[in-house]
Amino acid sequence: MARMVGTVSRGIRAPIIREGDDMAAITVRSVLEAAKSEGFALRDRDVVGVTEAVVARAQGNYASVQQIAADVREKLGGGTVGVLFPILSRNRFAICLRGIAAGAKKIVLMLSYPADEVGNHLIEEDALDSSGIDPYTDVLSLERYRAVFGYEKHRFTGVDYVEYYSQLIREEGAELEVIFANRPEAILPYADRVLCCDIHTRARTKRLLKAAGAKTAIGLDELMTAPVDGSGFNADYGLLGSNKSTEQSVKLFPRGCDAFVNEVQQRFLAETGKHIEVLVYGDGAFKDPVGKIWELADPVVSPGHTAGLVGTPNELKIKYLADNDFAGLNGEALKEAIADRIAHKKKDLVGDMASEGTTPRRLTDLIGSLCDLTSGSGDKGTPIILIQGYFDNYTD
């Protein structure tokens, strides 16, 4: 009988992870126990994903508000600090903001409008369109913003982020000024030492600020890059990718992920004789069409992956072949012709019309997004994902 199943993604349950746990051993054991209980077998080129949260928890990779504050004072001087383009998130940024405010005398908070970098809206586009304000050039004071747009609350969280962030800053004892603008340089009349809090556009933002005369322009990726008073750290991403742990601490993005995934791969090989690909994954790279939020608040989808996950798909579009190259065929003849074309496809299909629309994104972004969608962010209890058949095609 012909094989009728292609890619399968399974959420794998695991114990609640605590600092010091052997996450590599737990990963392998959890997958093997799931295979035994559900009656499936592992195959070469299966993919195991482990969410970054449990890797970081096992590492104990945390930082407190006061540890963040100490690093801010060291790197930004402890006076007036411009906080530029933060995303609107209680989970992602609020506790970081507490630490930043605790490390400064005054905060100049500059928010982009109508939305932040990942699509959280302060105001709706329709309200902006009818206001007569030009978001490309106009710099708004808090007073003008309130006079024109009032007190809008986020549609999902019910939070007025302008007020919420202002309250956090004042609670840490810092003076505050709030402005709204979309050009990075607009903050420089207010503060010449700037912390760029954007994620994916941070390199451009820092470049523009430095060219415009900023004394200091660093990003969240340059805070907590080394231990501060015994804290965790991330040498590559700093505070980027962090999440709220408690009201006074954050969990940082995990470090040493390449070593971790290679260890897991070797353990699977020793236990099963199968060559399993492994990745650590965070946020998926997709956008919600209703809330308009781009999910990727982490700096990357995958901070660590085995070598077999490097690259992009190299696939032919079956419907293109059926409608064009083999339009005159049907039934078994059509199936055989398409299977033969796939079996003998070129190693590089760039520019080939038969590959049009096959999403040439990085494998780690595609597979990491599938992992994130499978595990969810709530109470499923499946921080490990097993994907089988991802590298199969119509001929397998």
GROMACS .gro file of C-alpha atoms in nm:
model
  396
    1MET     CA    1   0.000   0.000   0.000
    2ALA     CA    2   0.128   0.349  -0.086
    3ARG     CA    3   0.240   0.568   0.202
    4MET     CA    4  -0.040   0.818   0.268
    5VAL     CA    5   0.108   1.039   0.545
    6GLY     CA    6   0.359   1.317   0.498
    7THR     CA    7   0.478   1.557   0.769
    8VAL     CA    8   0.363   1.494   1.127
    9SER     CA    9   0.429   1.731   1.418
   10ARG     CA   10   0.387   1.600   1.772
   11GLY     CA   11   0.398   1.785   2.101
   12ILE     CA   12   0.602   1.585   2.354
   13ARG     CA   13   0.527   1.624   2.723
   14ALA     CA   14   0.815   1.672   2.964
   15PRO     CA   15   0.865   1.732   3.338
   16ILE     CA   16   0.850   2.084   3.478
   17ILE     CA   17   1.206   2.210   3.428
   18ARG     CA   18   1.410   2.363   3.710
   19GLU     CA   19   1.757   2.517   3.723
   20GLY     CA   20   2.029   2.254   3.706
   21ASP     CA   21   1.821   1.992   3.523
   22ASP     CA   22   1.999   1.796   3.249
   23MET     CA   23   1.791   1.925   2.959
   24ALA     CA   24   1.969   1.712   2.698
   25ALA     CA   25   1.892   1.391   2.890
   26ILE     CA   26   1.534   1.501   2.957
   27THR     CA   27   1.480   1.574   2.587
   28VAL     CA   28   1.598   1.232   2.470
   29ARG     CA   29   1.416   1.046   2.746
   30SER     CA   30   1.089   1.232   2.683
   31VAL     CA   31   1.091   1.159   2.309
   32LEU     CA   32   1.178   0.792   2.357
   33GLU     CA   33   0.906   0.747   2.621
   34ALA     CA   34   0.654   0.915   2.389
   35ALA     CA   35   0.755   0.686   2.103
   36LYS     CA   36   0.705   0.382   2.325
   37SER     CA   37   0.370   0.494   2.463
   38GLU     CA   38   0.228   0.602   2.125
   39GLY     CA   39   0.377   0.324   1.915
   40PHE     CA   40   0.582   0.518   1.662
   41ALA     CA   41   0.946   0.476   1.561
   42LEU     CA   42   1.216   0.737   1.506
   43ARG     CA   43   1.368   0.774   1.161
   44ASP     CA   44   1.677   0.940   1.020
   45ARG     CA   45   1.625   1.314   0.962
   46ASP     CA   46   1.342   1.342   1.210
   47VAL     CA   47   1.356   1.683   1.379
   48VAL     CA   48   1.337   1.746   1.753
   49GLY     CA   49   1.271   2.102   1.867
   50VAL     CA   50   1.319   2.223   2.225
   51THR     CA   51   1.167   2.554   2.328
   52GLU     CA   52   1.420   2.814   2.437
   53ALA     CA   53   1.232   2.871   2.763
   54VAL     CA   54   1.319   2.533   2.915
   55VAL     CA   55   1.680   2.548   2.797
   56ALA     CA   56   1.722   2.886   2.967
   57ARG     CA   57   1.541   2.765   3.281
   58ALA     CA   58   1.773   2.465   3.309
   59GLN     CA   59   2.071   2.700   3.272
   60GLY     CA   60   1.936   2.936   3.540
   61ASN     CA   61   1.979   3.221   3.295
   62TYR     CA   62   1.805   3.502   3.482
   63ALA     CA   63   1.868   3.868   3.559
   64SER     CA   64   1.707   4.091   3.822
   65VAL     CA   65   1.587   4.449   3.788
   66GLN     CA   66   1.879   4.569   3.997
   67GLN     CA   67   2.133   4.375   3.791
   68ILE     CA   68   1.993   4.529   3.473
   69ALA     CA   69   2.004   4.871   3.640
   70ALA     CA   70   2.371   4.827   3.724
   71ASP     CA   71   2.454   4.747   3.362
   72VAL     CA   72   2.252   5.045   3.238
   73ARG     CA   73   2.441   5.279   3.472
   74GLU     CA   74   2.773   5.134   3.357
   75LYS     CA   75   2.700   5.162   2.985
   76LEU     CA   76   2.474   5.470   2.965
   77GLY     CA   77   2.604   5.688   3.248
   78GLY     CA   78   2.310   5.691   3.490
   79GLY     CA   79   2.180   6.034   3.382
   80THR     CA   80   1.924   6.099   3.109
   81VAL     CA   81   1.863   5.794   2.892
   82GLY     CA   82   1.655   5.787   2.576
   83VAL     CA   83   1.452   5.465   2.553
   84LEU     CA   84   1.377   5.427   2.186
   85PHE     CA   85   1.118   5.213   2.004
   86PRO     CA   86   1.031   4.955   2.273
   87ILE     CA   87   0.768   4.699   2.186
   88LEU     CA   88   0.443   4.713   2.382
   89SER     CA   89   0.452   4.402   2.596
   90ARG     CA   90   0.407   4.321   2.965
   91ASN     CA   91   0.586   3.992   2.911
   92ARG     CA   92   0.868   4.104   2.684
   93PHE     CA   93   0.961   4.455   2.792
   94ALA     CA   94   0.795   4.574   3.113
   95ILE     CA   95   1.046   4.423   3.358
   96CYS     CA   96   1.338   4.526   3.136
   97LEU     CA   97   1.197   4.880   3.151
   98ARG     CA   98   1.195   4.866   3.531
   99GLY     CA   99   1.566   4.785   3.526
  100ILE     CA  100   1.643   5.055   3.270
  101ALA     CA  101   1.455   5.318   3.472
  102ALA     CA  102   1.625   5.209   3.795
  103GLY     CA  103   1.959   5.274   3.627
  104ALA     CA  104   1.884   5.630   3.512
  105LYS     CA  105   1.794   5.967   3.661
  106LYS     CA  106   1.556   6.052   3.376
  107ILE     CA  107   1.397   5.848   3.098
  108VAL     CA  108   1.291   5.997   2.767
  109LEU     CA  109   1.052   5.735   2.635
  110MET     CA  110   1.001   5.758   2.258
  111LEU     CA  111   0.728   5.535   2.117
  112SER     CA  112   0.664   5.469   1.751
  113TYR     CA  113   0.311   5.524   1.624
  114PRO     CA  114   0.055   5.404   1.525
  115ALA     CA  115   0.217   5.069   1.620
  116ASP     CA  116   0.535   4.919   1.754
  117GLU     CA  117   0.779   4.714   1.551
  118VAL     CA  118   0.587   4.388   1.585
  119GLY     CA  119   0.240   4.529   1.521
  120ASN     CA  120   0.102   4.613   1.866
  121HIS     CA  121  -0.107   4.923   1.805
  122LEU     CA  122  -0.119   5.232   2.023
  123ILE     CA  123  -0.386   5.372   1.791
  124GLU     CA  124  -0.564   5.245   1.483
  125GLU     CA  125  -0.456   5.356   1.135
  126ASP     CA  126  -0.799   5.505   1.066
  127ALA     CA  127  -0.763   5.735   1.367
  128LEU     CA  128  -0.418   5.842   1.248
  129ASP     CA  129  -0.542   5.902   0.892
  130SER     CA  130  -0.819   6.133   1.011
  131SER     CA  131  -0.596   6.326   1.254
  132GLY     CA  132  -0.397   6.524   0.997
  133ILE     CA  133  -0.074   6.411   1.162
  134ASP     CA  134   0.213   6.293   0.943
  135PRO     CA  135   0.378   5.990   1.109
  136TYR     CA  136   0.688   6.030   0.891
  137THR     CA  137   0.774   6.375   1.022
  138ASP     CA  138   0.565   6.477   1.322
  139VAL     CA  139   0.701   6.449   1.675
  140LEU     CA  140   0.421   6.447   1.932
  141SER     CA  141   0.440   6.544   2.295
  142LEU     CA  142   0.238   6.341   2.542
  143GLU     CA  143  -0.005   6.631   2.575
  144ARG     CA  144  -0.066   6.651   2.200
  145TYR     CA  145  -0.095   6.274   2.170
  146ARG     CA  146  -0.360   6.265   2.443
  147ALA     CA  147  -0.547   6.564   2.297
  148VAL     CA  148  -0.570   6.399   1.954
  149PHE     CA  149  -0.597   6.028   2.033
  150GLY     CA  150  -0.713   6.010   2.394
  151TYR     CA  151  -0.661   5.699   2.607
  152GLU     CA  152  -0.658   5.399   2.374
  153LYS     CA  153  -0.624   5.050   2.523
  154HIS     CA  154  -0.463   4.750   2.353
  155ARG     CA  155  -0.736   4.536   2.202
  156PHE     CA  156  -0.603   4.209   2.347
  157THR     CA  157  -0.456   4.309   2.683
  158GLY     CA  158  -0.684   4.601   2.772
  159VAL     CA  159  -0.375   4.802   2.872
  160ASP     CA  160  -0.301   5.165   2.792
  161TYR     CA  161   0.070   5.109   2.734
  162VAL     CA  162   0.157   5.477   2.748
  163GLU     CA  163   0.023   5.501   3.101
  164TYR     CA  164   0.151   5.157   3.200
  165TYR     CA  165   0.510   5.222   3.094
  166SER     CA  166   0.499   5.570   3.248
  167GLN     CA  167   0.388   5.422   3.579
  168LEU     CA  168   0.668   5.162   3.576
  169ILE     CA  169   0.932   5.428   3.515
  170ARG     CA  170   0.804   5.652   3.795
  171GLU     CA  171   0.785   5.358   4.037
  172GLU     CA  172   1.161   5.310   3.988
  173GLY     CA  173   1.225   5.671   4.085
  174ALA     CA  174   1.318   5.815   3.745
  175GLU     CA  175   1.193   6.139   3.594
  176LEU     CA  176   0.997   6.090   3.273
  177GLU     CA  177   0.925   6.258   2.942
  178VAL     CA  178   0.720   6.081   2.673
  179ILE     CA  179   0.730   6.162   2.303
  180PHE     CA  180   0.601   5.990   1.989
  181ALA     CA  181   0.797   5.976   1.663
  182ASN     CA  182   0.913   5.735   1.394
  183ARG     CA  183   1.252   5.877   1.295
  184PRO     CA  184   1.526   5.761   1.534
  185GLU     CA  185   1.702   6.097   1.517
  186ALA     CA  186   1.399   6.270   1.669
  187ILE     CA  187   1.508   6.164   2.017
  188LEU     CA  188   1.842   6.345   2.007
  189PRO     CA  189   1.716   6.693   2.112
  190TYR     CA  190   1.587   6.523   2.428
  191ALA     CA  191   1.864   6.268   2.502
  192ASP     CA  192   2.203   6.201   2.346
  193ARG     CA  193   2.260   5.870   2.527
  194VAL     CA  194   2.013   5.631   2.373
  195LEU     CA  195   1.910   5.272   2.432
  196CYS     CA  196   1.764   5.130   2.109
  197CYS     CA  197   1.497   4.881   2.213
  198ASP     CA  198   1.385   4.769   1.867
  199ILE     CA  199   1.461   4.411   1.770
  200HIS     CA  200   1.497   4.347   1.399
  201THR     CA  201   1.575   4.705   1.293
  202ARG     CA  202   1.828   4.775   1.570
  203ALA     CA  203   2.138   4.786   1.350
  204ARG     CA  204   1.987   5.053   1.124
  205THR     CA  205   1.856   5.252   1.421
  206LYS     CA  206   2.198   5.259   1.588
  207ARG     CA  207   2.366   5.355   1.261
  208LEU     CA  208   2.131   5.649   1.206
  209LEU     CA  209   2.168   5.774   1.562
  210LYS     CA  210   2.547   5.762   1.554
  211ALA     CA  211   2.553   5.942   1.219
  212ALA     CA  212   2.327   6.211   1.367
  213GLY     CA  213   2.562   6.275   1.660
  214ALA     CA  214   2.446   6.055   1.948
  215LYS     CA  215   2.709   6.028   2.222
  216THR     CA  216   2.600   5.672   2.294
  217ALA     CA  217   2.367   5.448   2.096
  218ILE     CA  218   2.347   5.089   2.213
  219GLY     CA  219   2.080   4.821   2.185
  220LEU     CA  220   1.915   4.578   2.421
  221ASP     CA  221   2.152   4.324   2.265
  222GLU     CA  222   2.439   4.510   2.436
  223LEU     CA  223   2.298   4.489   2.790
  224MET     CA  224   2.353   4.180   3.009
  225THR     CA  225   2.611   4.036   2.768
  226ALA     CA  226   2.824   3.928   3.065
  227PRO     CA  227   2.740   3.844   3.428
  228VAL     CA  228   2.649   4.141   3.648
  229ASP     CA  229   2.667   4.075   4.023
  230GLY     CA  230   2.615   3.702   3.965
  231SER     CA  231   2.341   3.734   3.703
  232GLY     CA  232   2.281   3.524   3.398
  233PHE     CA  233   2.380   3.668   3.061
  234ASN     CA  234   2.372   3.619   2.687
  235ALA     CA  235   2.686   3.722   2.500
  236ASP     CA  236   2.509   3.726   2.161
  237TYR     CA  237   2.169   3.879   2.235
  238GLY     CA  238   2.185   4.046   2.576
  239LEU     CA  239   1.834   4.137   2.688
  240LEU     CA  240   1.682   4.057   2.350
  241GLY     CA  241   1.464   3.747   2.367
  242SER     CA  242   1.407   3.785   2.741
  243ASN     CA  243   1.074   3.715   2.910
  244LYS     CA  244   0.920   3.817   3.239
  245SER     CA  245   0.998   3.569   3.516
  246THR     CA  246   0.874   3.760   3.822
  247GLU     CA  247   0.792   4.125   3.890
  248GLN     CA  248   1.162   4.175   3.967
  249SER     CA  249   1.340   3.947   3.719
  250VAL     CA  250   1.357   3.826   3.360
  251LYS     CA  251   1.457   3.499   3.201
  252LEU     CA  252   1.719   3.565   2.936
  253PHE     CA  253   1.750   3.397   2.596
  254PRO     CA  254   1.946   3.071   2.641
  255ARG     CA  255   2.317   3.061   2.567
  256GLY     CA  256   2.538   2.785   2.427
  257CYS     CA  257   2.255   2.647   2.214
  258ASP     CA  258   2.478   2.503   1.941
  259ALA     CA  259   2.660   2.288   2.196
  260PHE     CA  260   2.325   2.181   2.343
  261VAL     CA  261   2.169   2.068   2.014
  262ASN     CA  262   2.483   1.877   1.915
  263GLU     CA  263   2.481   1.698   2.250
  264VAL     CA  264   2.115   1.601   2.205
  265GLN     CA  265   2.187   1.477   1.853
  266GLN     CA  266   2.475   1.260   1.976
  267ARG     CA  267   2.262   1.118   2.258
  268PHE     CA  268   1.989   1.020   2.012
  269LEU     CA  269   2.248   0.856   1.789
  270ALA     CA  270   2.388   0.658   2.082
  271GLU     CA  271   2.040   0.553   2.204
  272THR     CA  272   1.870   0.477   1.871
  273GLY     CA  273   2.130   0.467   1.594
  274LYS     CA  274   1.924   0.737   1.415
  275HIS     CA  275   2.056   1.071   1.292
  276ILE     CA  276   1.811   1.322   1.439
  277GLU     CA  277   1.823   1.693   1.360
  278VAL     CA  278   1.776   1.920   1.663
  279LEU     CA  279   1.696   2.287   1.712
  280VAL     CA  280   1.619   2.525   1.995
  281TYR     CA  281   1.322   2.743   1.897
  282GLY     CA  282   1.156   3.056   2.028
  283ASP     CA  283   0.889   3.269   1.863
  284GLY     CA  284   0.763   3.161   1.524
  285ALA     CA  285   0.797   3.392   1.224
  286PHE     CA  286   0.433   3.452   1.138
  287LYS     CA  287   0.176   3.731   1.158
  288ASP     CA  288  -0.174   3.727   1.304
  289PRO     CA  289  -0.414   3.863   1.039
  290VAL     CA  290  -0.670   3.982   1.296
  291GLY     CA  291  -0.456   4.144   1.563
  292LYS     CA  292  -0.192   4.247   1.306
  293ILE     CA  293   0.082   4.128   1.543
  294TRP     CA  294   0.399   3.976   1.404
  295GLU     CA  295   0.482   3.698   1.648
  296LEU     CA  296   0.861   3.721   1.626
  297ALA     CA  297   0.962   3.923   1.933
  298ASP     CA  298   1.277   3.712   1.971
  299PRO     CA  299   1.587   3.823   1.779
  300VAL     CA  300   1.587   3.493   1.585
  301VAL     CA  301   1.352   3.197   1.555
  302SER     CA  302   1.628   2.948   1.639
  303PRO     CA  303   1.933   3.041   1.847
  304GLY     CA  304   2.088   2.698   1.789
  305HIS     CA  305   2.045   2.409   1.543
  306THR     CA  306   2.235   2.112   1.403
  307ALA     CA  307   2.412   2.140   1.069
  308GLY     CA  308   2.144   1.950   0.877
  309LEU     CA  309   1.898   2.236   0.932
  310VAL     CA  310   2.108   2.497   0.753
  311GLY     CA  311   1.968   2.615   0.419
  312THR     CA  312   1.634   2.665   0.246
  313PRO     CA  313   1.386   2.423   0.085
  314ASN     CA  314   1.456   2.317  -0.273
  315GLU     CA  315   1.113   2.212  -0.392
  316LEU     CA  316   0.905   2.194  -0.708
  317LYS     CA  317   0.543   2.309  -0.717
  318ILE     CA  318   0.328   2.005  -0.793
  319LYS     CA  319   0.029   2.208  -0.907
  320TYR     CA  320   0.252   2.402  -1.151
  321LEU     CA  321   0.379   2.078  -1.303
  322ALA     CA  322   0.026   1.938  -1.328
  323ASP     CA  323  -0.116   2.251  -1.492
  324ASN     CA  324   0.175   2.323  -1.725
  325ASP     CA  325   0.443   2.064  -1.800
  326PHE     CA  326   0.208   1.765  -1.775
  327ALA     CA  327  -0.127   1.926  -1.856
  328GLY     CA  328  -0.209   1.646  -2.102
  329LEU     CA  329  -0.161   1.362  -1.855
  330ASN     CA  330  -0.398   1.207  -1.601
  331GLY     CA  331  -0.408   0.927  -1.346
  332GLU     CA  332  -0.107   0.702  -1.303
  333ALA     CA  333   0.078   0.858  -1.596
  334LEU     CA  334   0.054   1.201  -1.434
  335LYS     CA  335   0.166   1.065  -1.099
  336GLU     CA  336   0.468   0.890  -1.250
  337ALA     CA  337   0.570   1.195  -1.456
  338ILE     CA  338   0.561   1.426  -1.155
  339ALA     CA  339   0.741   1.174  -0.935
  340ASP     CA  340   1.015   1.139  -1.197
  341ARG     CA  341   1.055   1.517  -1.226
  342ILE     CA  342   1.089   1.549  -0.849
  343ALA     CA  343   1.334   1.259  -0.830
  344HIS     CA  344   1.558   1.426  -1.089
  345LYS     CA  345   1.517   1.791  -0.990
  346LYS     CA  346   1.817   2.022  -0.991
  347LYS     CA  347   2.003   2.088  -0.669
  348ASP     CA  348   1.938   2.460  -0.710
  349LEU     CA  349   1.594   2.560  -0.839
  350VAL     CA  350   1.638   2.936  -0.803
  351GLY     CA  351   1.478   3.103  -1.106
  352ASP     CA  352   1.297   2.788  -1.218
  353MET     CA  353   0.927   2.865  -1.276
  354ALA     CA  354   0.835   2.518  -1.152
  355SER     CA  355   0.954   2.623  -0.803
  356GLU     CA  356   0.753   2.948  -0.802
  357GLY     CA  357   0.572   3.005  -0.472
  358THR     CA  358   0.757   2.740  -0.271
  359THR     CA  359   0.852   2.982   0.011
  360PRO     CA  360   1.233   2.999  -0.002
  361ARG     CA  361   1.270   3.079   0.369
  362ARG     CA  362   1.534   2.936   0.598
  363LEU     CA  363   1.460   2.586   0.721
  364THR     CA  364   1.510   2.695   1.081
  365ASP     CA  365   1.248   2.971   1.042
  366LEU     CA  366   0.996   2.734   0.884
  367ILE     CA  367   1.053   2.444   1.122
  368GLY     CA  368   1.084   2.668   1.428
  369SER     CA  369   0.752   2.831   1.341
  370LEU     CA  370   0.590   2.488   1.312
  371CYS     CA  371   0.733   2.397   1.652
  372ASP     CA  372   0.601   2.719   1.809
  373LEU     CA  373   0.254   2.665   1.665
  374THR     CA  374   0.251   2.306   1.788
  375SER     CA  375   0.369   2.378   2.143
  376GLY     CA  376   0.171   2.699   2.191
  377SER     CA  377   0.252   2.941   2.471
  378GLY     CA  378   0.007   2.829   2.738
  379ASP     CA  379  -0.069   2.513   2.931
  380LYS     CA  380  -0.017   2.233   2.679
  381GLY     CA  381   0.292   2.113   2.864
  382THR     CA  382   0.477   2.013   2.547
  383PRO     CA  383   0.806   2.206   2.538
  384ILE     CA  384   0.959   1.944   2.309
  385ILE     CA  385   0.838   1.889   1.953
  386LEU     CA  386   0.901   1.589   1.727
  387ILE     CA  387   0.855   1.649   1.354
  388GLN     CA  388   0.864   1.350   1.120
  389GLY     CA  389   0.858   1.346   0.744
  390TYR     CA  390   0.949   1.714   0.699
  391PHE     CA  391   1.220   1.633   0.445
  392ASP     CA  392   1.007   1.383   0.252
  393ASN     CA  393   0.858   1.456  -0.088
  394TYR     CA  394   0.603   1.301  -0.322
  395THR     CA  395   0.842   1.023  -0.424
  396ASP     CA  396   0.891   0.885  -0.069
   0.00000   0.00000   0.00000
